[in-house]
Amino acid sequence: MKEVKIMKVINEMSMSFLSRSSNESFARGAISSFIAQLDPTIDELADIKTAISEAVTNCIVHAYNNGIGTIYITSKIFDNGKVSIKIRDKGCGIEDIAQAMEPLFTTAGGERAGLGFAVMQSFMDKLKVISKKGKGTTITMEKNIIRRPIRNE
Amino acid sequence: MGVKIISQDNVMIASLDGEIDHHTAKDIRENIDFEVNMRHPKLLILDFAKIQFMDSSGIGLIMGRYKIMKTLSGKLKVTNASAYMNKIIRLSGLGALGVLDEGSENYEGHK
């Protein structure tokens, strides 16, 4: 018999902030402080920070088109070490998600590399994008933080 | 975030310090481009030794400077990129432009 394990949420946080570019570092800093309780490795933390930075930048540059709106983030920690991060905006929405997710595709011009979703996909274990034109976009990312035994020395 | 730019003969070294994201990239770009347009170096070196964080905005920064140096018939090199930065650089395919210094390009071999 296969044992079915139901994951429990052991901690949760939510925050919202304005889509100002100075909040990019605030957002990745806040979430990494929250996740620090799982004792992630420097690499795991760097992956998560980078993915958040990409997602929040997308909200600022694309969803709100450099105007001012609100970005909502909820993060959950599960009892098996999994972390989920949901980033939501009420911006313009994505017309073609598949195209937006193609590496190097960008509608932003300037010096945007078109790598946002590619980074989120490759640095996180799971990425889900839900978008409605004119209503906004919600992305949910998950990463499993490898549990290491606590050493009492 | 800071940029320190040193020029000697035809070589310009821009040492970046802090975090590169969409917010900070603008200032870094303007600082570097101002000096480059004034001095027209033959070689521009972006030194990433003191960078603590970089997202894909760093890739845009490298690509943009690569294009500018190309129009000036000069070269761009990126030096001291950490293993973590190389993860993003590899994803972008930037390695193919030959801008990374040898230490960085060898990274794939000893993951």
PDB file of C-alpha atoms in Angstrom:
ATOM      1  CA  MET A   1       0.000   0.000   0.000  1.00  0.00           C
ATOM      2  CA  LYS A   2       1.283   3.395  -0.906  1.00  0.00           C
ATOM      3  CA  GLU A   3       1.150   5.817   1.921  1.00  0.00           C
ATOM      4  CA  VAL A   4      -0.574   9.040   1.031  1.00  0.00           C
ATOM      5  CA  LYS A   5       0.847  11.963   2.872  1.00  0.00           C
ATOM      6  CA  ILE A   6      -1.079  15.174   3.124  1.00  0.00           C
ATOM      7  CA  MET A   7       1.081  18.238   3.337  1.00  0.00           C
ATOM      8  CA  LYS A   8       0.285  20.684   6.043  1.00  0.00           C
ATOM      9  CA  VAL A   9       0.946  24.388   5.958  1.00  0.00           C
ATOM     10  CA  ILE A  10       3.089  25.207   8.960  1.00  0.00           C
ATOM     11  CA  ASN A  11       3.621  28.890   8.319  1.00  0.00           C
ATOM     12  CA  GLU A  12       2.251  31.577   6.059  1.00  0.00           C
ATOM     13  CA  MET A  13       2.829  35.271   5.306  1.00  0.00           C
ATOM     14  CA  SER A  14       1.188  37.838   3.069  1.00  0.00           C
ATOM     15  CA  MET A  15       2.166  41.298   2.022  1.00  0.00           C
ATOM     16  CA  SER A  16       1.300  43.901  -0.553  1.00  0.00           C
ATOM     17  CA  PHE A  17       3.285  46.850  -1.824  1.00  0.00           C
ATOM     18  CA  LEU A  18       3.310  49.397  -4.628  1.00  0.00           C
ATOM     19  CA  SER A  19       4.840  48.526  -7.977  1.00  0.00           C
ATOM     20  CA  ARG A  20       7.838  50.786  -7.498  1.00  0.00           C
ATOM     21  CA  SER A  21      11.094  49.384  -8.794  1.00  0.00           C
ATOM     22  CA  SER A  22      12.792  50.135  -5.458  1.00  0.00           C
ATOM     23  CA  ASN A  23      10.512  47.437  -3.986  1.00  0.00           C
ATOM     24  CA  GLU A  24      12.167  44.701  -6.083  1.00  0.00           C
ATOM     25  CA  SER A  25      14.922  44.306  -3.499  1.00  0.00           C
ATOM     26  CA  PHE A  26      12.417  44.701  -0.660  1.00  0.00           C
ATOM     27  CA  ALA A  27      10.262  41.842  -1.988  1.00  0.00           C
ATOM     28  CA  ARG A  28      13.085  39.339  -2.472  1.00  0.00           C
ATOM     29  CA  GLY A  29      14.599  40.363   0.877  1.00  0.00           C
ATOM     30  CA  ALA A  30      11.326  39.950   2.772  1.00  0.00           C
ATOM     31  CA  ILE A  31      10.558  36.524   1.310  1.00  0.00           C
ATOM     32  CA  SER A  32      14.088  35.266   1.861  1.00  0.00           C
ATOM     33  CA  SER A  33      13.866  36.386   5.509  1.00  0.00           C
ATOM     34  CA  PHE A  34      10.624  34.429   5.847  1.00  0.00           C
ATOM     35  CA  ILE A  35      12.135  31.327   4.262  1.00  0.00           C
ATOM     36  CA  ALA A  36      15.298  31.543   6.376  1.00  0.00           C
ATOM     37  CA  GLN A  37      13.526  29.521   9.092  1.00  0.00           C
ATOM     38  CA  LEU A  38      13.906  26.444   6.850  1.00  0.00           C
ATOM     39  CA  ASP A  39      17.674  26.913   6.907  1.00  0.00           C
ATOM     40  CA  PRO A  40      18.069  26.850   3.108  1.00  0.00           C
ATOM     41  CA  THR A  41      21.476  26.707   1.470  1.00  0.00           C
ATOM     42  CA  ILE A  42      22.893  29.891  -0.049  1.00  0.00           C
ATOM     43  CA  ASP A  43      22.175  28.458  -3.494  1.00  0.00           C
ATOM     44  CA  GLU A  44      18.546  27.629  -2.685  1.00  0.00           C
ATOM     45  CA  LEU A  45      18.048  31.112  -1.307  1.00  0.00           C
ATOM     46  CA  ALA A  46      19.716  32.716  -4.339  1.00  0.00           C
ATOM     47  CA  ASP A  47      17.422  30.731  -6.666  1.00  0.00           C
ATOM     48  CA  ILE A  48      14.319  31.889  -4.804  1.00  0.00           C
ATOM     49  CA  LYS A  49      15.465  35.513  -4.592  1.00  0.00           C
ATOM     50  CA  THR A  50      16.191  35.590  -8.312  1.00  0.00           C
ATOM     51  CA  ALA A  51      12.825  34.053  -9.227  1.00  0.00           C
ATOM     52  CA  ILE A  52      10.980  36.582  -7.019  1.00  0.00           C
ATOM     53  CA  SER A  53      12.953  39.437  -8.526  1.00  0.00           C
ATOM     54  CA  GLU A  54      11.906  38.315 -12.020  1.00  0.00           C
ATOM     55  CA  ALA A  55       8.250  37.930 -11.056  1.00  0.00           C
ATOM     56  CA  VAL A  56       8.052  41.307  -9.317  1.00  0.00           C
ATOM     57  CA  THR A  57       9.861  42.995 -12.218  1.00  0.00           C
ATOM     58  CA  ASN A  58       7.275  41.489 -14.577  1.00  0.00           C
ATOM     59  CA  CYS A  59       4.492  43.060 -12.485  1.00  0.00           C
ATOM     60  CA  ILE A  60       6.203  46.461 -12.597  1.00  0.00           C
ATOM     61  CA  VAL A  61       7.328  46.509 -16.228  1.00  0.00           C
ATOM     62  CA  HIS A  62       4.509  44.547 -17.866  1.00  0.00           C
ATOM     63  CA  ALA A  63       1.411  44.266 -15.678  1.00  0.00           C
ATOM     64  CA  TYR A  64       1.405  47.895 -14.571  1.00  0.00           C
ATOM     65  CA  ASN A  65       3.519  49.138 -17.497  1.00  0.00           C
ATOM     66  CA  ASN A  66       5.750  51.191 -15.147  1.00  0.00           C
ATOM     67  CA  GLY A  67       2.694  52.880 -13.622  1.00  0.00           C
ATOM     68  CA  ILE A  68       1.604  52.407 -10.042  1.00  0.00           C
ATOM     69  CA  GLY A  69      -0.453  49.445  -8.897  1.00  0.00           C
ATOM     70  CA  THR A  70      -0.381  46.967  -6.049  1.00  0.00           C
ATOM     71  CA  ILE A  71       1.564  43.709  -5.989  1.00  0.00           C
ATOM     72  CA  TYR A  72       0.388  40.969  -3.622  1.00  0.00           C
ATOM     73  CA  ILE A  73       2.623  38.180  -2.359  1.00  0.00           C
ATOM     74  CA  THR A  74       1.668  35.191  -0.236  1.00  0.00           C
ATOM     75  CA  SER A  75       4.209  32.620   0.827  1.00  0.00           C
ATOM     76  CA  LYS A  76       3.569  29.303   2.554  1.00  0.00           C
ATOM     77  CA  ILE A  77       5.878  26.816   4.180  1.00  0.00           C
ATOM     78  CA  PHE A  78       4.758  23.175   4.258  1.00  0.00           C
ATOM     79  CA  ASP A  79       5.747  20.491   6.756  1.00  0.00           C
ATOM     80  CA  ASN A  80       7.796  18.617   4.140  1.00  0.00           C
ATOM     81  CA  GLY A  81      10.043  21.619   3.479  1.00  0.00           C
ATOM     82  CA  LYS A  82       8.207  22.830   0.406  1.00  0.00           C
ATOM     83  CA  VAL A  83       7.832  26.575  -0.073  1.00  0.00           C
ATOM     84  CA  SER A  84       5.174  28.138  -2.256  1.00  0.00           C
ATOM     85  CA  ILE A  85       5.191  31.769  -3.348  1.00  0.00           C
ATOM     86  CA  LYS A  86       2.221  33.361  -5.024  1.00  0.00           C
ATOM     87  CA  ILE A  87       2.693  36.728  -6.726  1.00  0.00           C
ATOM     88  CA  ARG A  88      -0.400  38.490  -7.972  1.00  0.00           C
ATOM     89  CA  ASP A  89      -1.135  41.757  -9.770  1.00  0.00           C
ATOM     90  CA  LYS A  90      -4.247  43.457 -11.058  1.00  0.00           C
ATOM     91  CA  GLY A  91      -2.545  44.709 -14.189  1.00  0.00           C
ATOM     92  CA  CYS A  92      -3.077  44.259 -17.909  1.00  0.00           C
ATOM     93  CA  GLY A  93      -2.753  40.472 -18.053  1.00  0.00           C
ATOM     94  CA  ILE A  94      -0.784  38.355 -20.504  1.00  0.00           C
ATOM     95  CA  GLU A  95      -2.263  37.860 -23.957  1.00  0.00           C
ATOM     96  CA  ASP A  96      -0.287  34.769 -24.914  1.00  0.00           C
ATOM     97  CA  ILE A  97       1.258  32.960 -21.939  1.00  0.00           C
ATOM     98  CA  ALA A  98       3.109  30.370 -24.048  1.00  0.00           C
ATOM     99  CA  GLN A  99       4.785  33.141 -26.047  1.00  0.00           C
ATOM    100  CA  ALA A 100       5.577  35.181 -22.914  1.00  0.00           C
ATOM    101  CA  MET A 101       7.329  32.152 -21.464  1.00  0.00           C
ATOM    102  CA  GLU A 102       9.604  31.632 -24.471  1.00  0.00           C
ATOM    103  CA  PRO A 103      13.201  32.480 -23.561  1.00  0.00           C
ATOM    104  CA  LEU A 104      14.365  35.786 -25.068  1.00  0.00           C
ATOM    105  CA  PHE A 105      10.826  36.843 -25.985  1.00  0.00           C
ATOM    106  CA  THR A 106      10.014  40.286 -24.633  1.00  0.00           C
ATOM    107  CA  THR A 107       7.548  43.040 -25.385  1.00  0.00           C
ATOM    108  CA  ALA A 108       9.406  45.480 -23.151  1.00  0.00           C
ATOM    109  CA  GLY A 109      12.198  46.509 -25.494  1.00  0.00           C
ATOM    110  CA  GLY A 110      15.026  48.522 -23.986  1.00  0.00           C
ATOM    111  CA  GLU A 111      17.415  46.198 -22.271  1.00  0.00           C
ATOM    112  CA  ARG A 112      15.025  43.572 -20.979  1.00  0.00           C
ATOM    113  CA  ALA A 113      16.555  40.208 -21.832  1.00  0.00           C
ATOM    114  CA  GLY A 114      13.287  38.279 -22.102  1.00  0.00           C
ATOM    115  CA  LEU A 115      14.464  35.724 -19.564  1.00  0.00           C
ATOM    116  CA  GLY A 116      12.094  36.322 -16.650  1.00  0.00           C
ATOM    117  CA  PHE A 117       9.948  33.208 -17.004  1.00  0.00           C
ATOM    118  CA  ALA A 118      12.933  31.095 -18.105  1.00  0.00           C
ATOM    119  CA  VAL A 119      14.706  32.000 -14.860  1.00  0.00           C
ATOM    120  CA  MET A 120      11.602  31.261 -12.764  1.00  0.00           C
ATOM    121  CA  GLN A 121      11.153  27.930 -14.516  1.00  0.00           C
ATOM    122  CA  SER A 122      14.701  26.745 -14.196  1.00  0.00           C
ATOM    123  CA  PHE A 123      15.405  28.042 -10.679  1.00  0.00           C
ATOM    124  CA  MET A 124      12.184  26.813  -9.082  1.00  0.00           C
ATOM    125  CA  ASP A 125      10.688  23.307  -9.022  1.00  0.00           C
ATOM    126  CA  LYS A 126       7.249  24.351 -10.216  1.00  0.00           C
ATOM    127  CA  LEU A 127       5.746  27.391 -11.940  1.00  0.00           C
ATOM    128  CA  LYS A 128       2.089  28.051 -12.685  1.00  0.00           C
ATOM    129  CA  VAL A 129       0.810  31.112 -14.518  1.00  0.00           C
ATOM    130  CA  ILE A 130      -2.812  32.193 -14.614  1.00  0.00           C
ATOM    131  CA  SER A 131      -3.691  35.377 -16.445  1.00  0.00           C
ATOM    132  CA  LYS A 132      -6.748  37.191 -17.623  1.00  0.00           C
ATOM    133  CA  LYS A 133      -6.555  40.105 -20.020  1.00  0.00           C
ATOM    134  CA  GLY A 134      -7.419  43.340 -18.266  1.00  0.00           C
ATOM    135  CA  LYS A 135      -7.773  41.573 -14.905  1.00  0.00           C
ATOM    136  CA  GLY A 136      -4.263  40.598 -13.930  1.00  0.00           C
ATOM    137  CA  THR A 137      -1.854  37.738 -13.506  1.00  0.00           C
ATOM    138  CA  THR A 138      -1.147  35.276 -10.724  1.00  0.00           C
ATOM    139  CA  ILE A 139       1.976  33.192 -10.722  1.00  0.00           C
ATOM    140  CA  THR A 140       2.630  30.441  -8.214  1.00  0.00           C
ATOM    141  CA  MET A 141       6.103  29.020  -7.741  1.00  0.00           C
ATOM    142  CA  GLU A 142       7.231  26.136  -5.583  1.00  0.00           C
ATOM    143  CA  LYS A 143      10.582  24.964  -4.368  1.00  0.00           C
ATOM    144  CA  ASN A 144      11.524  22.071  -2.160  1.00  0.00           C
ATOM    145  CA  ILE A 145      14.084  23.043   0.421  1.00  0.00           C
ATOM    146  CA  ILE A 146      16.180  20.021   1.267  1.00  0.00           C
ATOM    147  CA  ARG A 147      15.925  19.278   4.947  1.00  0.00           C
ATOM    148  CA  ARG A 148      19.274  18.793   6.576  1.00  0.00           C
ATOM    149  CA  PRO A 149      19.657  17.314  10.037  1.00  0.00           C
ATOM    150  CA  ILE A 150      20.238  19.825  12.790  1.00  0.00           C
ATOM    151  CA  ARG A 151      23.668  19.392  14.239  1.00  0.00           C
ATOM    152  CA  ASN A 152      24.123  19.856  17.947  1.00  0.00           C
ATOM    153  CA  GLU A 153      27.818  20.096  18.392  1.00  0.00           C
TER     154      GLU A 153
ATOM    155  CA  MET B   1      24.867  49.902  -5.620  1.00  0.00           C
ATOM    156  CA  GLY B   2      27.959  51.518  -7.055  1.00  0.00           C
ATOM    157  CA  VAL B   3      30.057  51.618 -10.195  1.00  0.00           C
ATOM    158  CA  LYS B   4      33.719  52.516 -10.121  1.00  0.00           C
ATOM    159  CA  ILE B   5      35.210  53.244 -13.511  1.00  0.00           C
ATOM    160  CA  ILE B   6      38.925  53.307 -14.194  1.00  0.00           C
ATOM    161  CA  SER B   7      40.383  54.065 -17.622  1.00  0.00           C
ATOM    162  CA  GLN B   8      43.907  53.631 -18.847  1.00  0.00           C
ATOM    163  CA  ASP B   9      45.021  53.845 -22.474  1.00  0.00           C
ATOM    164  CA  ASN B  10      42.258  52.090 -24.391  1.00  0.00           C
ATOM    165  CA  VAL B  11      41.017  49.923 -21.561  1.00  0.00           C
ATOM    166  CA  MET B  12      38.105  50.789 -19.292  1.00  0.00           C
ATOM    167  CA  ILE B  13      37.312  48.759 -16.213  1.00  0.00           C
ATOM    168  CA  ALA B  14      33.881  49.170 -14.621  1.00  0.00           C
ATOM    169  CA  SER B  15      33.808  47.557 -11.183  1.00  0.00           C
ATOM    170  CA  LEU B  16      30.239  46.911 -10.076  1.00  0.00           C
ATOM    171  CA  ASP B  17      29.323  46.717  -6.429  1.00  0.00           C
ATOM    172  CA  GLY B  18      26.056  45.528  -4.831  1.00  0.00           C
ATOM    173  CA  GLU B  19      22.941  44.140  -6.492  1.00  0.00           C
ATOM    174  CA  ILE B  20      21.875  44.210 -10.151  1.00  0.00           C
ATOM    175  CA  ASP B  21      18.135  44.227 -10.753  1.00  0.00           C
ATOM    176  CA  HIS B  22      15.738  46.189 -12.965  1.00  0.00           C
ATOM    177  CA  HIS B  23      15.846  49.080 -10.464  1.00  0.00           C
ATOM    178  CA  THR B  24      19.628  49.434 -10.141  1.00  0.00           C
ATOM    179  CA  ALA B  25      20.482  48.536 -13.754  1.00  0.00           C
ATOM    180  CA  LYS B  26      19.396  51.961 -15.022  1.00  0.00           C
ATOM    181  CA  ASP B  27      21.992  53.880 -12.984  1.00  0.00           C
ATOM    182  CA  ILE B  28      24.744  51.389 -13.718  1.00  0.00           C
ATOM    183  CA  ARG B  29      23.972  51.584 -17.440  1.00  0.00           C
ATOM    184  CA  GLU B  30      23.926  55.395 -17.496  1.00  0.00           C
ATOM    185  CA  ASN B  31      27.201  55.632 -15.572  1.00  0.00           C
ATOM    186  CA  ILE B  32      29.030  53.217 -17.834  1.00  0.00           C
ATOM    187  CA  ASP B  33      27.588  54.558 -21.095  1.00  0.00           C
ATOM    188  CA  PHE B  34      28.497  58.125 -20.197  1.00  0.00           C
ATOM    189  CA  GLU B  35      32.174  57.176 -19.732  1.00  0.00           C
ATOM    190  CA  VAL B  36      32.224  54.895 -22.773  1.00  0.00           C
ATOM    191  CA  ASN B  37      30.768  57.584 -25.043  1.00  0.00           C
ATOM    192  CA  MET B  38      33.300  60.068 -23.774  1.00  0.00           C
ATOM    193  CA  ARG B  39      36.428  57.909 -24.064  1.00  0.00           C
ATOM    194  CA  HIS B  40      35.630  55.307 -26.728  1.00  0.00           C
ATOM    195  CA  PRO B  41      37.719  52.515 -25.171  1.00  0.00           C
ATOM    196  CA  LYS B  42      38.850  49.547 -27.254  1.00  0.00           C
ATOM    197  CA  LEU B  43      38.181  47.172 -24.383  1.00  0.00           C
ATOM    198  CA  LEU B  44      35.496  47.461 -21.716  1.00  0.00           C
ATOM    199  CA  ILE B  45      35.763  45.114 -18.758  1.00  0.00           C
ATOM    200  CA  LEU B  46      32.782  44.609 -16.458  1.00  0.00           C
ATOM    201  CA  ASP B  47      34.099  43.346 -13.148  1.00  0.00           C
ATOM    202  CA  PHE B  48      31.427  41.430 -11.203  1.00  0.00           C
ATOM    203  CA  ALA B  49      33.649  40.528  -8.237  1.00  0.00           C
ATOM    204  CA  LYS B  50      31.633  42.595  -5.759  1.00  0.00           C
ATOM    205  CA  ILE B  51      28.155  41.728  -7.061  1.00  0.00           C
ATOM    206  CA  GLN B  52      26.047  40.058  -4.376  1.00  0.00           C
ATOM    207  CA  PHE B  53      22.894  39.540  -6.387  1.00  0.00           C
ATOM    208  CA  MET B  54      21.918  39.572 -10.033  1.00  0.00           C
ATOM    209  CA  ASP B  55      18.726  38.715 -11.889  1.00  0.00           C
ATOM    210  CA  SER B  56      18.150  38.717 -15.645  1.00  0.00           C
ATOM    211  CA  SER B  57      18.588  42.513 -15.673  1.00  0.00           C
ATOM    212  CA  GLY B  58      22.299  41.717 -15.474  1.00  0.00           C
ATOM    213  CA  ILE B  59      22.002  39.872 -18.770  1.00  0.00           C
ATOM    214  CA  GLY B  60      20.370  42.913 -20.371  1.00  0.00           C
ATOM    215  CA  LEU B  61      23.192  45.032 -19.000  1.00  0.00           C
ATOM    216  CA  ILE B  62      25.857  42.782 -20.536  1.00  0.00           C
ATOM    217  CA  MET B  63      24.031  42.484 -23.886  1.00  0.00           C
ATOM    218  CA  GLY B  64      23.525  46.244 -24.134  1.00  0.00           C
ATOM    219  CA  ARG B  65      27.195  47.025 -23.440  1.00  0.00           C
ATOM    220  CA  TYR B  66      28.225  44.296 -25.904  1.00  0.00           C
ATOM    221  CA  LYS B  67      26.238  46.043 -28.641  1.00  0.00           C
ATOM    222  CA  ILE B  68      27.673  49.464 -27.809  1.00  0.00           C
ATOM    223  CA  MET B  69      31.247  48.150 -27.831  1.00  0.00           C
ATOM    224  CA  LYS B  70      30.575  46.481 -31.156  1.00  0.00           C
ATOM    225  CA  THR B  71      29.468  49.759 -32.743  1.00  0.00           C
ATOM    226  CA  LEU B  72      32.703  51.304 -31.422  1.00  0.00           C
ATOM    227  CA  SER B  73      34.680  48.389 -32.926  1.00  0.00           C
ATOM    228  CA  GLY B  74      35.759  47.512 -29.407  1.00  0.00           C
ATOM    229  CA  LYS B  75      35.429  44.485 -27.193  1.00  0.00           C
ATOM    230  CA  LEU B  76      33.576  43.619 -24.026  1.00  0.00           C
ATOM    231  CA  LYS B  77      34.749  41.237 -21.318  1.00  0.00           C
ATOM    232  CA  VAL B  78      32.942  40.129 -18.188  1.00  0.00           C
ATOM    233  CA  THR B  79      35.166  39.070 -15.367  1.00  0.00           C
ATOM    234  CA  ASN B  80      34.766  37.489 -11.913  1.00  0.00           C
ATOM    235  CA  ALA B  81      31.210  36.263 -12.442  1.00  0.00           C
ATOM    236  CA  SER B  82      30.325  33.878  -9.622  1.00  0.00           C
ATOM    237  CA  ALA B  83      29.034  30.332 -10.130  1.00  0.00           C
ATOM    238  CA  TYR B  84      25.557  31.617  -9.344  1.00  0.00           C
ATOM    239  CA  MET B  85      25.760  34.382 -11.957  1.00  0.00           C
ATOM    240  CA  ASN B  86      26.991  31.858 -14.475  1.00  0.00           C
ATOM    241  CA  LYS B  87      23.791  29.910 -13.982  1.00  0.00           C
ATOM    242  CA  ILE B  88      21.841  32.873 -15.358  1.00  0.00           C
ATOM    243  CA  ILE B  89      24.440  33.658 -18.001  1.00  0.00           C
ATOM    244  CA  ARG B  90      24.301  30.051 -19.270  1.00  0.00           C
ATOM    245  CA  LEU B  91      20.512  30.257 -19.483  1.00  0.00           C
ATOM    246  CA  SER B  92      20.788  33.335 -21.712  1.00  0.00           C
ATOM    247  CA  GLY B  93      23.253  31.838 -24.158  1.00  0.00           C
ATOM    248  CA  LEU B  94      25.487  34.872 -23.625  1.00  0.00           C
ATOM    249  CA  GLY B  95      28.495  32.590 -23.294  1.00  0.00           C
ATOM    250  CA  ALA B  96      28.464  32.178 -27.078  1.00  0.00           C
ATOM    251  CA  LEU B  97      29.430  35.834 -27.537  1.00  0.00           C
ATOM    252  CA  GLY B  98      32.821  35.120 -26.008  1.00  0.00           C
ATOM    253  CA  VAL B  99      32.516  37.889 -23.443  1.00  0.00           C
ATOM    254  CA  LEU B 100      33.211  35.757 -20.385  1.00  0.00           C
ATOM    255  CA  ASP B 101      36.753  35.469 -19.134  1.00  0.00           C
ATOM    256  CA  GLU B 102      38.332  32.022 -19.080  1.00  0.00           C
ATOM    257  CA  GLY B 103      37.651  31.279 -15.456  1.00  0.00           C
ATOM    258  CA  SER B 104      33.950  31.813 -16.030  1.00  0.00           C
ATOM    259  CA  GLU B 105      33.745  29.781 -19.213  1.00  0.00           C
ATOM    260  CA  ASN B 106      35.369  26.804 -17.553  1.00  0.00           C
ATOM    261  CA  TYR B 107      32.722  26.708 -14.873  1.00  0.00           C
ATOM    262  CA  GLU B 108      30.508  24.227 -16.708  1.00  0.00           C
ATOM    263  CA  GLY B 109      33.249  21.626 -16.455  1.00  0.00           C
ATOM    264  CA  HIS B 110      33.438  21.536 -12.682  1.00  0.00           C
ATOM    265  CA  LYS B 111      29.924  21.936 -11.465  1.00  0.00           C
TER     266      LYS B 111
END
